[in-house]
Amino acid sequence: MNHSLQRKIEEVIGSIHKINVLDEQGWTSEVRRIFTGDSSYLLKSSNKEKYRTWLKTEAQVLKKLKRKTVISVPEYYGFIEGKDSDHLIMSFEDGMTLTAALTKATSSTERKSLISSFGQFLHQFHEQEPLEILKAEGDWLEGQLIKAQNYVENGQTGGSLKLLNHLKAKKPTPVKQTMIHGDCTTDNVLVINGEVQLFIDVAGMTVGDPRYDESLAIRKFMDNPEYLSAFYEGYTRYRVTKEEFLYFDEGLYEFF
């Protein structure tokens, strides 16, 4: 870390004593734990244009949600824009991703308990009254398709124009919009004390189609009936159809 960046970070959180690069890294950014005298923080840094945009959006979401206890997310502390990279400072949360927890679990019973808690956590989130501060203008799905078009035109996605045109032509019947995480995979929720309790990577958090969250949440369980059943023991508000799952997970998600 260069001295200029360190100085800017210390203006927000105080004198830095130690920095650890975390083993569990996302593919869009570098993540470091920063220790001060009596606290520790998470520093998330991105240097590619697309991911810097996502990081700035995540910072804006966390800033809006600061002290909004109805949604469990890390606490926002600051955002630093640089010439070649951007940096988000947030609270360090002492947990592990659900992906890591499922790998570490020693029995099927433990894994099913974790998955059920994920379902319940997402269920409770979708059942909450949407916060006005998270609402965006226009239709969420239409907005995602416009973003996907832009990514295709700029070579920033693995999704094809053929797939995009199919998604535009086969949009599912609209449902009541809820708050959504927007990238609700097992990588983006934290397990604390044996239960899923916190969202991370919240750049896509907004008001939108809950079937998108649900489809991404179950993507790793689709070939395991017991695990899928465990998820729906916790998530009881709706069960996506096969067609809806394919549209959102194997269709729309390809662009993001």
Coordinates of N, CA and C in Angstrom, one line a residue:
M1 N 0.8 -1.2 0.0 CA 0.0 0.0 0.0 C 0.9 1.2 0.0
N2 N 0.6 2.2 -0.9 CA 1.4 3.4 -1.0 C 1.1 4.4 0.2
H3 N 2.0 5.3 0.4 CA 1.8 6.2 1.6 C 0.6 7.1 1.4
S4 N 0.4 7.5 0.2 CA -0.8 8.4 -0.1 C -2.1 7.8 0.3
L5 N -2.2 6.5 -0.1 CA -3.5 5.8 0.2 C -3.6 5.5 1.7
Q6 N -2.5 5.1 2.3 CA -2.5 4.9 3.7 C -2.9 6.1 4.5
R7 N -2.3 7.3 4.1 CA -2.7 8.5 4.8 C -4.2 8.8 4.7
K8 N -4.8 8.6 3.5 CA -6.2 8.9 3.3 C -7.0 7.9 4.1
I9 N -6.6 6.7 4.2 CA -7.4 5.7 5.0 C -7.3 6.1 6.5
E10 N -6.1 6.5 6.9 CA -5.9 6.9 8.4 C -6.7 8.1 8.7
E11 N -7.0 9.0 7.8 CA -7.9 10.1 8.0 C -9.3 9.7 8.4
V12 N -9.7 8.5 8.0 CA -11.0 8.0 8.2 C -11.0 7.1 9.5
I13 N -10.1 6.2 9.7 CA -10.1 5.2 10.8 C -9.1 5.4 11.8
G14 N -8.1 6.2 11.6 CA -7.0 6.4 12.6 C -5.8 5.6 12.2
S15 N -4.8 5.6 13.0 CA -3.4 5.1 12.7 C -3.5 3.6 12.5
I16 N -2.9 3.1 11.3 CA -2.9 1.7 11.0 C -1.8 1.0 11.6
H17 N -2.0 -0.1 12.3 CA -1.0 -0.9 13.0 C -0.6 -2.1 12.1
K18 N -1.5 -2.7 11.4 CA -1.2 -3.9 10.7 C -2.2 -4.1 9.5
I19 N -1.7 -4.7 8.4 CA -2.6 -5.0 7.3 C -2.5 -6.5 6.9
N20 N -3.6 -7.2 6.8 CA -3.5 -8.6 6.3 C -4.3 -8.7 5.1
V21 N -3.7 -9.3 4.0 CA -4.5 -9.7 2.8 C -5.3 -11.0 3.1
L22 N -6.6 -10.9 2.9 CA -7.4 -12.1 3.3 C -7.3 -13.2 2.3
D23 N -7.4 -14.4 2.9 CA -7.3 -15.6 2.0 C -8.5 -15.7 1.1
E24 N -9.7 -15.4 1.6 CA -10.9 -15.5 0.8 C -11.1 -14.2 0.0
Q25 N -10.8 -14.3 -1.3 CA -10.8 -13.1 -2.1 C -12.0 -13.2 -3.1
G26 N -12.6 -12.1 -3.5 CA -13.5 -12.0 -4.6 C -12.8 -11.9 -5.9
W27 N -13.4 -12.1 -7.0 CA -12.7 -12.0 -8.3 C -12.8 -10.6 -8.9
T28 N -13.5 -9.7 -8.2 CA -13.6 -8.3 -8.7 C -12.7 -7.4 -7.9
S29 N -12.1 -7.8 -6.9 CA -11.4 -6.9 -6.0 C -10.4 -7.6 -5.1
E30 N -9.5 -6.8 -4.5 CA -8.6 -7.3 -3.5 C -9.2 -6.9 -2.1
V31 N -9.1 -7.8 -1.2 CA -9.7 -7.5 0.1 C -8.7 -7.7 1.2
R32 N -8.6 -6.6 2.1 CA -7.6 -6.6 3.2 C -8.3 -6.2 4.5
R33 N -7.7 -6.8 5.5 CA -8.2 -6.5 6.9 C -7.1 -5.5 7.5
I34 N -7.6 -4.4 8.0 CA -6.8 -3.3 8.5 C -7.0 -3.2 10.0
F35 N -5.9 -3.3 10.7 CA -6.0 -3.2 12.2 C -5.5 -1.8 12.7
T36 N -6.4 -1.2 13.5 CA -6.0 0.1 14.2 C -5.7 -0.3 15.7
G37 N -5.7 0.7 16.5 CA -5.4 0.4 17.9 C -6.3 -0.5 18.6
D38 N -7.7 -0.3 18.4 CA -8.6 -1.1 19.1 C -9.7 -1.7 18.2
S39 N -9.6 -1.5 16.9 CA -10.6 -2.0 16.0 C -9.9 -2.6 14.7
S40 N -10.8 -3.2 13.9 CA -10.3 -3.7 12.6 C -11.4 -3.4 11.5
Y41 N -10.9 -3.2 10.3 CA -11.8 -2.8 9.2 C -11.5 -3.6 8.0
L42 N -12.4 -3.6 7.0 CA -12.2 -4.3 5.8 C -12.0 -3.2 4.7
L43 N -10.9 -3.4 3.9 CA -10.6 -2.5 2.8 C -10.8 -3.3 1.5
K44 N -11.7 -2.9 0.7 CA -12.0 -3.6 -0.6 C -11.5 -2.6 -1.7
S45 N -10.6 -3.1 -2.6 CA -10.0 -2.3 -3.6 C -10.3 -2.9 -5.0
S46 N -10.6 -2.1 -6.0 CA -10.8 -2.5 -7.4 C -10.0 -1.6 -8.3
N47 N -9.5 -2.2 -9.4 CA -8.7 -1.3 -10.4 C -9.2 -1.4 -11.8
K48 N -10.1 -2.3 -12.1 CA -10.7 -2.4 -13.5 C -11.9 -1.5 -13.6
E49 N -12.2 -0.9 -14.7 CA -13.3 0.1 -14.8 C -14.6 -0.5 -14.4
K50 N -15.0 -1.6 -14.9 CA -16.3 -2.2 -14.6 C -16.4 -2.5 -13.1
Y51 N -15.4 -3.0 -12.5 CA -15.4 -3.4 -11.1 C -15.3 -2.1 -10.2
R52 N -14.6 -1.1 -10.7 CA -14.6 0.2 -9.9 C -16.0 0.8 -9.8
T53 N -16.7 0.6 -10.9 CA -18.1 1.1 -10.9 C -19.0 0.4 -9.9
W54 N -18.8 -1.0 -9.9 CA -19.5 -1.8 -8.9 C -19.2 -1.4 -7.5
L55 N -17.9 -1.2 -7.3 CA -17.4 -0.8 -5.9 C -18.0 0.5 -5.5
K56 N -18.0 1.5 -6.4 CA -18.6 2.8 -6.0 C -20.1 2.6 -5.7
T57 N -20.8 1.8 -6.5 CA -22.2 1.5 -6.2 C -22.4 0.9 -4.9
E58 N -21.5 -0.1 -4.6 CA -21.6 -0.8 -3.3 C -21.4 0.2 -2.1
A59 N -20.5 1.1 -2.3 CA -20.2 2.2 -1.3 C -21.5 3.0 -1.1
Q60 N -22.1 3.4 -2.2 CA -23.3 4.2 -2.1 C -24.4 3.5 -1.4
V61 N -24.6 2.2 -1.7 CA -25.6 1.4 -1.0 C -25.3 1.3 0.5
L62 N -24.1 1.0 0.9 CA -23.7 0.9 2.3 C -23.9 2.2 3.0
K63 N -23.6 3.3 2.3 CA -23.7 4.6 2.9 C -25.2 4.9 3.2
K64 N -26.1 4.5 2.3 CA -27.5 4.7 2.5 C -28.0 3.9 3.6
L65 N -27.4 2.7 3.8 CA -27.9 1.8 4.8 C -27.3 2.0 6.2
K66 N -26.3 2.9 6.3 CA -25.6 3.1 7.5 C -26.6 3.4 8.7
R67 N -26.6 2.6 9.7 CA -27.4 2.6 10.8 C -28.9 2.2 10.6
K68 N -29.1 1.6 9.4 CA -30.4 1.1 9.1 C -30.4 -0.4 9.5
T69 N -30.8 -0.7 10.7 CA -30.6 -2.0 11.3 C -31.5 -3.1 10.7
V70 N -32.5 -2.7 9.9 CA -33.4 -3.6 9.3 C -32.8 -4.5 8.3
I71 N -31.6 -4.1 7.8 CA -30.9 -5.0 6.8 C -29.5 -5.2 7.4
S72 N -29.1 -6.5 7.5 CA -27.8 -6.8 8.0 C -26.7 -6.7 7.0
V73 N -25.9 -5.7 7.0 CA -24.8 -5.5 6.1 C -23.6 -4.9 6.9
P74 N -22.4 -4.9 6.3 CA -21.3 -4.2 7.0 C -21.6 -2.7 7.1
E75 N -20.9 -2.1 8.1 CA -21.1 -0.7 8.3 C -20.1 0.1 7.4
Y76 N -20.6 1.1 6.8 CA -19.8 2.0 5.9 C -19.0 3.0 6.7
Y77 N -17.7 3.1 6.2 CA -16.8 4.1 6.9 C -16.3 5.1 5.9
G78 N -16.0 4.7 4.6 CA -15.5 5.7 3.7 C -15.2 5.1 2.3
F79 N -15.1 6.0 1.3 CA -14.8 5.6 0.0 C -13.7 6.5 -0.6
I80 N -12.7 5.9 -1.1 CA -11.5 6.7 -1.6 C -11.4 6.4 -3.1
E81 N -11.5 7.5 -3.9 CA -11.3 7.3 -5.4 C -9.9 7.7 -5.7
G82 N -9.2 6.9 -6.4 CA -7.8 7.1 -6.9 C -7.7 7.2 -8.4
K83 N -6.5 7.5 -8.9 CA -6.3 7.6 -10.3 C -6.4 6.2 -11.0
D84 N -5.9 5.2 -10.3 CA -5.8 3.9 -10.9 C -6.7 2.8 -10.2
S85 N -7.2 3.2 -9.0 CA -8.0 2.2 -8.3 C -8.9 3.0 -7.3
D86 N -9.9 2.3 -6.8 CA -10.8 2.8 -5.8 C -10.9 1.9 -4.6
H87 N -11.3 2.5 -3.4 CA -11.1 1.7 -2.2 C -12.3 2.0 -1.3
L88 N -12.9 0.9 -0.8 CA -14.1 1.0 0.1 C -13.7 0.5 1.5
I89 N -13.9 1.4 2.5 CA -13.7 1.0 3.9 C -15.0 0.7 4.6
M90 N -15.0 -0.5 5.2 CA -16.2 -0.9 5.9 C -15.8 -1.7 7.2
S91 N -16.8 -2.0 8.0 CA -16.5 -2.8 9.2 C -16.1 -4.2 8.8
F92 N -15.1 -4.7 9.6 CA -14.8 -6.1 9.4 C -15.7 -7.0 10.3
E93 N -16.4 -8.0 9.6 CA -17.3 -8.8 10.3 C -16.7 -10.2 10.5
D94 N -16.7 -10.7 11.7 CA -16.1 -11.9 12.1 C -16.9 -13.1 11.7
G95 N -16.9 -13.6 10.5 CA -17.7 -14.7 10.1 C -17.0 -15.3 8.8
M96 N -17.7 -16.3 8.2 CA -17.2 -16.8 6.9 C -18.3 -16.9 5.9
T97 N -18.0 -17.0 4.7 CA -19.0 -17.1 3.7 C -19.7 -18.4 3.8
L98 N -21.0 -18.5 3.3 CA -21.7 -19.7 3.4 C -21.0 -20.8 2.5
T99 N -20.4 -20.4 1.4 CA -19.6 -21.3 0.6 C -18.5 -22.0 1.5
A100 N -17.8 -21.2 2.2 CA -16.7 -21.7 3.1 C -17.2 -22.6 4.2
A101 N -18.3 -22.1 4.8 CA -18.9 -22.9 5.9 C -19.4 -24.3 5.5
L102 N -20.0 -24.3 4.2 CA -20.5 -25.6 3.7 C -19.3 -26.5 3.4
T103 N -18.2 -26.0 3.0 CA -17.0 -26.8 2.8 C -16.4 -27.3 4.1
K104 N -16.5 -26.5 5.1 CA -15.9 -26.8 6.4 C -16.8 -27.8 7.2
A105 N -18.1 -27.8 6.9 CA -19.0 -28.6 7.7 C -18.7 -30.1 7.6
T106 N -18.9 -30.8 8.7 CA -18.4 -32.2 8.8 C -19.5 -33.2 8.6
S107 N -20.7 -32.7 8.4 CA -21.8 -33.7 8.2 C -22.9 -33.1 7.3
S108 N -23.7 -33.9 6.8 CA -24.8 -33.5 5.9 C -25.9 -32.7 6.8
T109 N -26.0 -33.1 8.0 CA -27.0 -32.5 8.9 C -26.6 -31.0 9.2
E110 N -25.2 -30.8 9.4 CA -24.8 -29.5 9.6 C -24.9 -28.6 8.3
R111 N -24.7 -29.2 7.1 CA -24.8 -28.5 5.9 C -26.3 -28.1 5.7
K112 N -27.2 -29.0 5.9 CA -28.6 -28.7 5.7 C -29.1 -27.7 6.7
S113 N -28.6 -27.6 7.9 CA -28.9 -26.6 8.9 C -28.5 -25.2 8.4
L114 N -27.3 -25.2 7.8 CA -26.7 -23.9 7.3 C -27.6 -23.4 6.1
I115 N -27.9 -24.3 5.2 CA -28.7 -24.0 4.0 C -30.1 -23.5 4.4
S116 N -30.7 -24.2 5.4 CA -32.0 -23.8 5.9 C -32.0 -22.4 6.5
S117 N -30.9 -22.1 7.2 CA -30.8 -20.7 7.8 C -30.6 -19.7 6.7
F118 N -30.0 -20.0 5.6 CA -29.9 -19.2 4.4 C -31.2 -18.9 3.8
G119 N -32.1 -19.9 3.7 CA -33.4 -19.8 3.2 C -34.2 -18.8 4.1
Q120 N -34.1 -19.0 5.4 CA -34.9 -18.2 6.3 C -34.4 -16.8 6.3
F121 N -33.1 -16.6 6.2 CA -32.5 -15.2 6.2 C -33.0 -14.5 4.9
L122 N -33.0 -15.1 3.8 CA -33.5 -14.5 2.6 C -35.0 -14.3 2.6
H123 N -35.7 -15.2 3.2 CA -37.2 -15.1 3.3 C -37.5 -13.8 4.1
Q124 N -36.9 -13.7 5.2 CA -37.2 -12.5 6.1 C -36.8 -11.2 5.4
F125 N -35.7 -11.2 4.6 CA -35.4 -10.0 3.8 C -36.4 -9.7 2.8
H126 N -36.9 -10.7 2.0 CA -37.9 -10.4 1.0 C -39.2 -10.0 1.6
E127 N -39.5 -10.4 2.8 CA -40.8 -10.1 3.4 C -40.8 -8.7 4.0
Q128 N -39.7 -8.0 4.1 CA -39.7 -6.7 4.7 C -40.2 -5.7 3.8
E129 N -40.8 -4.6 4.3 CA -41.3 -3.5 3.5 C -40.1 -2.8 2.8
P130 N -40.1 -2.7 1.5 CA -39.0 -2.1 0.8 C -38.6 -0.7 1.3
L131 N -37.3 -0.4 1.5 CA -36.9 0.9 1.9 C -36.9 1.8 0.7
E132 N -37.4 3.0 0.9 CA -37.5 4.0 -0.2 C -36.1 4.4 -0.7
I133 N -35.1 4.4 0.2 CA -33.8 4.8 -0.3 C -33.2 3.8 -1.2
L134 N -33.7 2.5 -1.3 CA -33.2 1.5 -2.2 C -33.9 1.5 -3.6
K135 N -35.0 2.2 -3.6 CA -35.8 2.1 -4.9 C -35.2 2.9 -6.0
A136 N -35.1 2.3 -7.2 CA -34.6 3.0 -8.3 C -35.7 3.3 -9.3
E137 N -35.4 4.2 -10.2 CA -36.5 4.6 -11.2 C -36.6 3.5 -12.2
G138 N -37.9 3.3 -12.7 CA -38.1 2.3 -13.8 C -38.2 0.9 -13.3
D139 N -38.4 0.0 -14.3 CA -38.5 -1.4 -14.0 C -37.2 -2.0 -13.8
W140 N -37.0 -2.8 -12.8 CA -35.7 -3.4 -12.4 C -35.2 -4.3 -13.6
L141 N -36.0 -5.3 -14.0 CA -35.6 -6.2 -15.1 C -35.2 -5.5 -16.3
E142 N -36.0 -4.5 -16.7 CA -35.7 -3.7 -17.9 C -34.3 -3.0 -17.8
G143 N -34.1 -2.5 -16.6 CA -32.8 -1.9 -16.3 C -31.6 -2.9 -16.4
Q144 N -31.8 -4.1 -15.9 CA -30.8 -5.1 -16.0 C -30.5 -5.5 -17.5
L145 N -31.5 -5.6 -18.3 CA -31.4 -5.9 -19.7 C -30.6 -4.8 -20.4
I146 N -30.9 -3.6 -20.0 CA -30.1 -2.5 -20.6 C -28.7 -2.5 -20.3
K147 N -28.4 -2.8 -19.0 CA -27.0 -3.0 -18.5 C -26.3 -4.1 -19.3
A148 N -27.0 -5.2 -19.4 CA -26.5 -6.4 -20.2 C -26.2 -6.0 -21.6
Q149 N -27.0 -5.3 -22.2 CA -26.8 -4.8 -23.6 C -25.5 -4.0 -23.7
N150 N -25.3 -3.1 -22.7 CA -24.1 -2.3 -22.7 C -22.9 -3.1 -22.5
Y151 N -22.9 -4.1 -21.6 CA -21.8 -5.0 -21.4 C -21.5 -5.8 -22.6
V152 N -22.5 -6.3 -23.4 CA -22.2 -7.0 -24.6 C -21.5 -6.1 -25.6
E153 N -22.0 -4.9 -25.8 CA -21.5 -4.0 -26.8 C -20.1 -3.5 -26.5
N154 N -19.7 -3.6 -25.2 CA -18.4 -3.2 -24.8 C -17.4 -4.3 -24.4
G155 N -17.9 -5.6 -24.8 CA -17.1 -6.7 -24.5 C -16.7 -7.0 -23.1
Q156 N -17.7 -6.7 -22.2 CA -17.5 -6.8 -20.8 C -18.2 -7.9 -20.1
T157 N -18.6 -8.9 -20.9 CA -19.4 -10.0 -20.4 C -19.2 -11.2 -21.3
G158 N -19.5 -12.4 -20.6 CA -19.4 -13.7 -21.4 C -20.8 -14.0 -22.0
G159 N -21.8 -13.3 -21.6 CA -23.1 -13.5 -22.2 C -23.2 -13.0 -23.7
S160 N -24.0 -13.7 -24.5 CA -24.0 -13.5 -25.9 C -25.2 -12.6 -26.3
L161 N -25.1 -12.0 -27.4 CA -26.2 -11.2 -27.9 C -27.4 -12.0 -28.2
K162 N -27.2 -13.3 -28.7 CA -28.3 -14.2 -28.9 C -29.1 -14.5 -27.6
L163 N -28.3 -14.8 -26.6 CA -29.0 -15.0 -25.3 C -29.8 -13.8 -24.8
L164 N -29.2 -12.6 -24.9 CA -29.8 -11.4 -24.5 C -31.1 -11.2 -25.3
N165 N -31.1 -11.4 -26.6 CA -32.3 -11.2 -27.3 C -33.4 -12.2 -26.9
H166 N -33.0 -13.4 -26.5 CA -33.9 -14.4 -26.0 C -34.6 -13.9 -24.7
L167 N -33.7 -13.4 -23.8 CA -34.2 -12.9 -22.5 C -35.2 -11.7 -22.7
K168 N -34.9 -10.9 -23.7 CA -35.8 -9.7 -24.0 C -37.2 -10.2 -24.5
A169 N -37.2 -11.3 -25.3 CA -38.4 -11.8 -25.9 C -39.2 -12.7 -24.9
K170 N -38.5 -13.2 -23.9 CA -39.2 -14.2 -23.0 C -39.3 -13.8 -21.6
K171 N -39.5 -12.5 -21.3 CA -39.5 -12.0 -20.0 C -40.6 -12.7 -19.2
P172 N -40.3 -13.1 -17.9 CA -41.4 -13.8 -17.1 C -42.5 -12.8 -16.7
T173 N -43.6 -13.4 -16.3 CA -44.7 -12.6 -15.8 C -44.3 -11.8 -14.6
P174 N -44.5 -10.5 -14.5 CA -44.1 -9.7 -13.4 C -44.7 -10.2 -12.1
V175 N -43.9 -10.0 -11.0 CA -44.4 -10.3 -9.6 C -44.2 -9.1 -8.8
K176 N -44.7 -9.1 -7.6 CA -44.5 -8.0 -6.7 C -43.1 -7.8 -6.4
Q177 N -42.6 -6.6 -6.5 CA -41.1 -6.3 -6.3 C -40.9 -6.3 -4.7
T178 N -39.7 -6.7 -4.4 CA -39.2 -6.7 -3.0 C -37.8 -6.1 -3.0
M179 N -37.3 -5.9 -1.8 CA -35.9 -5.6 -1.7 C -35.1 -6.9 -2.1
I180 N -34.1 -6.7 -2.9 CA -33.3 -7.8 -3.3 C -31.8 -7.5 -3.1
H181 N -31.0 -8.6 -2.9 CA -29.6 -8.4 -2.8 C -28.9 -8.2 -4.1
G182 N -29.4 -8.9 -5.2 CA -28.9 -8.7 -6.5 C -27.7 -9.6 -6.9
D183 N -27.1 -10.3 -6.0 CA -26.1 -11.3 -6.3 C -26.1 -12.3 -5.2
C184 N -27.2 -12.9 -4.9 CA -27.4 -13.6 -3.7 C -27.0 -15.1 -3.8
T185 N -25.6 -15.2 -4.0 CA -25.1 -16.6 -4.0 C -24.5 -16.9 -2.6
T186 N -24.1 -18.2 -2.5 CA -23.5 -18.6 -1.2 C -22.2 -17.9 -0.9
D187 N -21.6 -17.2 -1.9 CA -20.4 -16.4 -1.6 C -20.7 -15.1 -1.0
N188 N -21.9 -14.7 -1.0 CA -22.2 -13.3 -0.7 C -23.1 -13.1 0.6
V189 N -23.1 -14.2 1.4 CA -23.7 -14.1 2.7 C -22.7 -14.7 3.7
L190 N -22.7 -14.1 4.9 CA -21.8 -14.6 6.0 C -22.5 -15.4 7.0
V191 N -21.8 -16.5 7.4 CA -22.3 -17.3 8.5 C -21.6 -16.8 9.8
I192 N -22.4 -16.6 10.8 CA -21.9 -16.1 12.1 C -22.6 -17.0 13.2
N193 N -21.8 -17.6 14.0 CA -22.4 -18.5 15.0 C -23.3 -19.6 14.5
G194 N -22.9 -20.2 13.3 CA -23.6 -21.3 12.8 C -24.9 -21.0 11.9
E195 N -25.1 -19.7 11.7 CA -26.3 -19.3 10.9 C -25.9 -18.1 9.9
V196 N -26.6 -18.1 8.8 CA -26.4 -17.0 7.9 C -27.1 -15.7 8.5
Q197 N -26.2 -14.7 8.7 CA -26.7 -13.5 9.4 C -26.4 -12.2 8.7
L198 N -25.7 -12.2 7.6 CA -25.2 -10.9 7.0 C -25.0 -11.0 5.5
F199 N -25.4 -9.9 4.8 CA -25.1 -9.8 3.4 C -23.8 -9.1 3.2
I200 N -23.0 -9.5 2.2 CA -21.9 -8.8 1.8 C -22.0 -8.6 0.2
D201 N -21.0 -7.8 -0.3 CA -21.0 -7.5 -1.8 C -22.4 -7.0 -2.2
V202 N -22.8 -5.9 -1.7 CA -24.2 -5.4 -1.9 C -24.4 -4.4 -3.0
A203 N -23.5 -4.4 -4.0 CA -23.6 -3.4 -5.1 C -25.0 -3.5 -5.8
G204 N -25.5 -4.7 -5.9 CA -26.8 -4.9 -6.6 C -28.0 -4.7 -5.7
M205 N -27.9 -4.4 -4.4 CA -29.0 -4.3 -3.5 C -29.9 -3.2 -3.9
T206 N -31.2 -3.5 -4.2 CA -32.2 -2.5 -4.6 C -33.6 -3.1 -4.4
V207 N -34.5 -2.5 -5.1 CA -35.9 -3.1 -5.1 C -36.1 -3.7 -6.5
G208 N -36.4 -5.0 -6.5 CA -36.5 -5.7 -7.8 C -37.2 -7.0 -7.7
D209 N -36.9 -8.0 -8.6 CA -37.6 -9.2 -8.7 C -37.0 -10.3 -7.7
P210 N -37.7 -10.7 -6.7 CA -37.1 -11.6 -5.7 C -36.8 -13.0 -6.3
R211 N -37.3 -13.3 -7.5 CA -37.0 -14.6 -8.1 C -35.5 -14.6 -8.5
Y212 N -34.9 -13.5 -8.8 CA -33.5 -13.4 -9.2 C -32.7 -13.9 -8.0
D213 N -32.9 -13.3 -6.8 CA -32.2 -13.7 -5.6 C -32.4 -15.2 -5.3
E214 N -33.6 -15.6 -5.4 CA -34.0 -17.0 -5.0 C -33.2 -18.0 -6.0
S215 N -33.2 -17.6 -7.3 CA -32.6 -18.5 -8.3 C -31.1 -18.6 -8.0
L216 N -30.4 -17.5 -7.7 CA -29.0 -17.5 -7.4 C -28.7 -18.2 -6.1
A217 N -29.6 -18.1 -5.2 CA -29.4 -18.7 -3.9 C -29.4 -20.3 -4.0
I218 N -30.2 -20.8 -4.9 CA -30.4 -22.3 -4.9 C -29.5 -22.9 -6.0
R219 N -28.7 -22.1 -6.8 CA -28.0 -22.6 -7.9 C -27.1 -23.8 -7.6
K220 N -26.5 -23.8 -6.4 CA -25.6 -24.9 -6.0 C -26.3 -26.1 -5.4
F221 N -27.6 -26.0 -5.2 CA -28.3 -27.0 -4.6 C -29.3 -27.8 -5.6
M222 N -29.3 -27.3 -6.8 CA -30.3 -27.8 -7.7 C -30.2 -29.3 -8.0
D223 N -29.0 -29.9 -7.9 CA -28.8 -31.3 -8.1 C -28.8 -32.1 -6.8
N224 N -29.1 -31.5 -5.7 CA -29.2 -32.2 -4.5 C -30.6 -32.0 -3.8
P225 N -31.5 -32.9 -4.0 CA -32.9 -32.7 -3.5 C -32.9 -32.4 -2.0
E226 N -32.0 -33.0 -1.2 CA -32.0 -32.8 0.3 C -31.6 -31.4 0.6
Y227 N -30.6 -30.9 -0.1 CA -30.2 -29.5 0.2 C -31.2 -28.5 -0.3
L228 N -31.8 -28.8 -1.4 CA -32.8 -27.9 -2.0 C -34.0 -27.9 -1.0
S229 N -34.4 -29.0 -0.5 CA -35.5 -29.1 0.5 C -35.2 -28.3 1.7
A230 N -33.9 -28.4 2.2 CA -33.5 -27.7 3.4 C -33.6 -26.1 3.1
F231 N -33.2 -25.7 1.9 CA -33.4 -24.2 1.6 C -34.9 -23.8 1.8
Y232 N -35.8 -24.6 1.2 CA -37.2 -24.3 1.2 C -37.9 -24.5 2.5
E233 N -37.2 -25.2 3.5 CA -37.7 -25.2 4.8 C -37.6 -23.8 5.5
G234 N -36.6 -23.1 5.0 CA -36.4 -21.7 5.5 C -37.1 -20.7 4.6
Y235 N -37.1 -20.9 3.3 CA -37.6 -19.9 2.4 C -39.0 -20.5 1.9
T236 N -40.1 -20.0 2.5 CA -41.4 -20.6 2.3 C -42.3 -19.6 1.5
R237 N -41.8 -18.5 1.1 CA -42.8 -17.5 0.5 C -43.1 -17.8 -0.9
Y238 N -42.2 -18.5 -1.7 CA -42.4 -18.8 -3.1 C -41.4 -19.8 -3.5
R239 N -41.7 -20.6 -4.5 CA -40.7 -21.6 -5.1 C -40.7 -21.3 -6.6
V240 N -39.5 -20.9 -7.1 CA -39.4 -20.6 -8.5 C -39.6 -21.9 -9.3
T241 N -40.3 -21.7 -10.5 CA -40.4 -22.8 -11.4 C -39.1 -23.0 -12.1
K242 N -39.0 -24.2 -12.8 CA -37.8 -24.5 -13.6 C -37.5 -23.4 -14.6
E243 N -38.6 -23.0 -15.3 CA -38.4 -21.9 -16.3 C -37.9 -20.6 -15.7
E244 N -38.4 -20.2 -14.6 CA -38.0 -19.0 -13.9 C -36.5 -19.1 -13.5
F245 N -36.2 -20.3 -12.9 CA -34.8 -20.5 -12.5 C -33.8 -20.4 -13.7
L246 N -34.2 -21.0 -14.8 CA -33.3 -21.0 -16.0 C -33.2 -19.6 -16.6
Y247 N -34.3 -18.8 -16.5 CA -34.3 -17.4 -17.0 C -33.3 -16.6 -16.2
F248 N -33.4 -16.7 -14.9 CA -32.6 -15.8 -14.0 C -31.2 -16.3 -13.8
D249 N -31.0 -17.6 -13.6 CA -29.7 -18.1 -13.2 C -28.9 -18.4 -14.5
E250 N -29.4 -19.2 -15.4 CA -28.6 -19.5 -16.6 C -28.8 -18.5 -17.7
G251 N -29.7 -17.6 -17.5 CA -29.9 -16.5 -18.5 C -29.3 -15.2 -18.1
L252 N -30.1 -14.5 -17.3 CA -29.7 -13.1 -16.9 C -28.4 -13.0 -16.2
Y253 N -28.1 -14.0 -15.3 CA -26.9 -13.9 -14.5 C -25.6 -14.1 -15.3
E254 N -25.8 -14.6 -16.5 CA -24.6 -14.8 -17.4 C -23.9 -13.5 -17.8
F255 N -24.7 -12.4 -17.7 CA -24.2 -11.1 -18.1 C -23.5 -10.3 -16.9
F256 N -23.6 -10.9 -15.7 CA -23.2 -10.2 -14.5 C -22.2 -10.9 -13.7

